[in-house]
Amino acid sequence: MTDTDPGVPEAPADVDLGRVWISVAAQVWRRQPGWLERTAGRLLRSPGLARALLTTPSLLLPWLLTSIAVLAAGAAATTDSGQPLVALVAPAVAAAAIAYAYGPGMDPAWELSCSMAISDRMVLLVRALAVFAVNAVLGLAASAVSASGAAAAVTFGWLIPMTAVCAFALAVATVARSANAGAAAGVAAWLITVLSGRVASGHFAAAVTDTFLFLPYLAIGAVCAAIALYATRIPRGTLR
Amino acid sequence: MNVEITDLTRRFGRNQAVDGVSLQAGPGVFGLLGPNGAGKTTLLRMMATVIPPTTGHLRLLGRDPGAYGPRREVRRRLGYLPQNLGYYPGFTVAEFVEYFALLKEMPAARVPAAVATAVERVDLGGRAKAKLRTLSGGMLRRVGIAQAIVNEPELLLLDEPTAGLDPEQRVNFRALLRDLGQRATVVVSTHLVEDVGAACSQVALMDQGKIVFDATPDELTARGTEQGTGDAPLERGYTAVLAAARS
């Protein structure tokens, strides 16, 4: 009795079946990236960074659906009341999303990611930018739907405060290495700003309508962005 | 030497986790033994460039990982299995390994074959398309090993790699270690003495942040011939060295 089935032709002696199997397995197991990942890969010139972007916790479908629901509710309330509620809600939603974009506790393989050639800082920056852009688009859509009267005047006014609040949430999250701390700080800071604006000027939307606040917002945004960059800095050389 | 460490320290607040460690390691399997809290994981995390040292000098693969460019080069040639491997439950085995191959900046064209090779080497070929959330702890550990070796690293750092593996898998893993150690420097942190005896050509023993022994497994065994407690010769050497270091 021979070892081989007489009906099956034997492989030539010079064929490495292990290599053949690996080639087959590589084709069978490989994942075909979707159009979004391919586009991101081309734009970022890095398929790894594109994949990291698509694994952003606060860009996953449940989170996006929640953000859309919150902003839709804000748009409906704005239409009914004439108060610019979208402008007041959008910065807080975006700040929380930014804080939950990356970091220990949020990204399951965070420690492993920190040992990768594509630096964790690049991943953080790309994700933060993407989350901000997505939230800005959602906020603009909600504003466009609900714009009327007083609300129309602040359709875009919330973008600058949103930048500041997001940068603040990002700075706290990176310094404290805690997404929860970043989200809480961002939302709390925005709440305090809105309430302070109401107390100082007497109207609820002062935080997004008073143009003299825009310069401080931009300054806070720049300082917080610098803090986030410093917190994720690359150590320059080992100490002796 | 692929690993050159001189007077390395790492402090977390008041806790001195690593205290003046000096080590050298070339190609081969280097075992890092020690009790819980000895500083093994912190030392490995510094070698993996996850955290910087507080003081001291570290050279990996002939480069200083403190500077951005050399560190990126080191990371491309590095494989790291952390003690607590986080995973994305919705990823399949192949997707997880592929993700880290891409983050290691492997050329995209080489990635599919490298992933298939790594998955096969840890005997997970039959589960390559399985979601990670469906795998057992031992299988997840092997997925972690697969991502660590996917880029055929010149420096492979494994923190408790055999945790959760059954006896047969551990035997297979030790054979894999010996194979990898022929070309690369493999540093294995463990508190399982038998893993070191079976696979390592060099062993260091850490206690309270310091290296208290650095030689071959045979020399560690010899330390236990007259004193030390344990069921196996290497265990007796281990306990004898620890007792001497603490006395």
Coordinates of C-alpha atoms in Angstrom, one line a residue, chain A residues 21-23 25-31 37 46-49 51-53 55 107-120 122-123 127 177 233-240, chain B residues 45 48-50 52-58 64 66 68 71-72 75-76 78 80 82 85-88 91 94-95 98-100 102-105 112-113 116-117 119-120 125 128-129 147:
Chain A
W21 CA 0.0 27.0 1.1
I22 CA 1.2 30.3 2.4
S23 CA 0.5 32.0 -0.9
A25 CA -3.7 31.5 2.6
A26 CA -2.4 35.0 2.0
Q27 CA -4.9 35.5 -0.7
V28 CA -7.8 33.8 1.1
W29 CA -7.2 35.6 4.4
R30 CA -6.3 39.1 3.1
R31 CA -8.8 41.8 3.9
E37 CA -9.9 53.1 3.9
S46 CA 0.1 55.3 4.9
P47 CA -2.2 52.2 4.9
G48 CA -1.4 51.7 8.6
L49 CA -2.5 55.2 9.5
R51 CA -6.5 51.5 9.3
A52 CA -5.8 53.2 12.7
L53 CA -8.2 56.0 11.6
T55 CA -10.6 51.9 14.3
D107 CA -8.0 51.8 22.5
P108 CA -7.7 48.1 23.5
A109 CA -4.3 47.7 22.0
W110 CA -3.0 51.1 23.1
E111 CA 0.3 49.8 24.7
L112 CA 1.1 47.7 21.7
S113 CA 0.4 50.7 19.4
C114 CA 2.9 52.7 21.4
S115 CA 5.7 50.4 20.2
M116 CA 4.8 50.8 16.5
A117 CA 6.7 52.5 13.8
I118 CA 3.7 54.7 13.1
S119 CA 3.9 56.9 16.2
D120 CA 1.0 57.0 18.6
M122 CA 0.4 60.6 14.6
V123 CA -2.5 58.3 15.2
R127 CA -8.0 60.7 14.7
R177 CA -4.0 59.8 30.1
R233 CA 6.2 64.7 22.7
I234 CA 9.0 62.4 21.7
P235 CA 11.6 62.2 24.4
R236 CA 14.9 63.7 23.0
G237 CA 17.6 61.2 23.8
T238 CA 18.0 59.1 26.9
L239 CA 19.3 60.7 30.0
R240 CA 22.7 60.0 31.4
Chain B
R45 CA 8.5 48.3 28.2
A48 CA 10.0 48.2 23.5
T49 CA 10.2 52.0 23.5
V50 CA 6.8 52.3 25.1
P52 CA 11.4 56.2 28.2
P53 CA 14.0 55.5 30.9
T54 CA 14.3 58.0 33.8
T55 CA 18.1 57.8 33.6
G56 CA 20.6 55.5 31.9
H57 CA 21.6 54.6 28.4
L58 CA 19.8 52.3 26.0
D64 CA 19.6 55.2 20.2
G66 CA 15.6 58.3 22.3
Y68 CA 12.8 60.0 16.5
R71 CA 13.4 54.9 17.2
R72 CA 11.2 54.5 14.1
R75 CA 10.3 49.9 15.9
R76 CA 10.2 48.6 12.3
L78 CA 10.9 45.2 16.7
Y80 CA 6.6 43.1 21.2
P82 CA 2.9 43.1 26.2
L85 CA -2.6 42.3 25.1
G86 CA -5.6 44.3 24.3
Y87 CA -7.5 43.3 21.2
Y88 CA -10.3 44.5 19.0
F91 CA -11.3 41.9 14.2
A94 CA -5.7 37.7 10.3
E95 CA -7.1 41.3 10.4
E98 CA -2.4 42.6 9.5
Y99 CA -3.2 45.8 11.4
F100 CA 0.0 45.6 13.3
L102 CA 0.8 47.9 8.7
L103 CA 1.5 49.9 11.8
K104 CA 5.1 48.5 11.7
E105 CA 5.3 50.0 8.2
P112 CA -0.5 39.2 3.2
A113 CA 2.2 36.5 3.0
A116 CA -0.2 34.0 6.7
T117 CA 3.2 32.9 7.7
V119 CA -0.6 32.9 11.7
E120 CA 0.6 29.4 10.6
G125 CA -4.3 28.7 10.5
A128 CA -7.5 32.8 10.8
K129 CA -10.9 34.1 9.9
Q147 CA 1.6 40.0 15.6

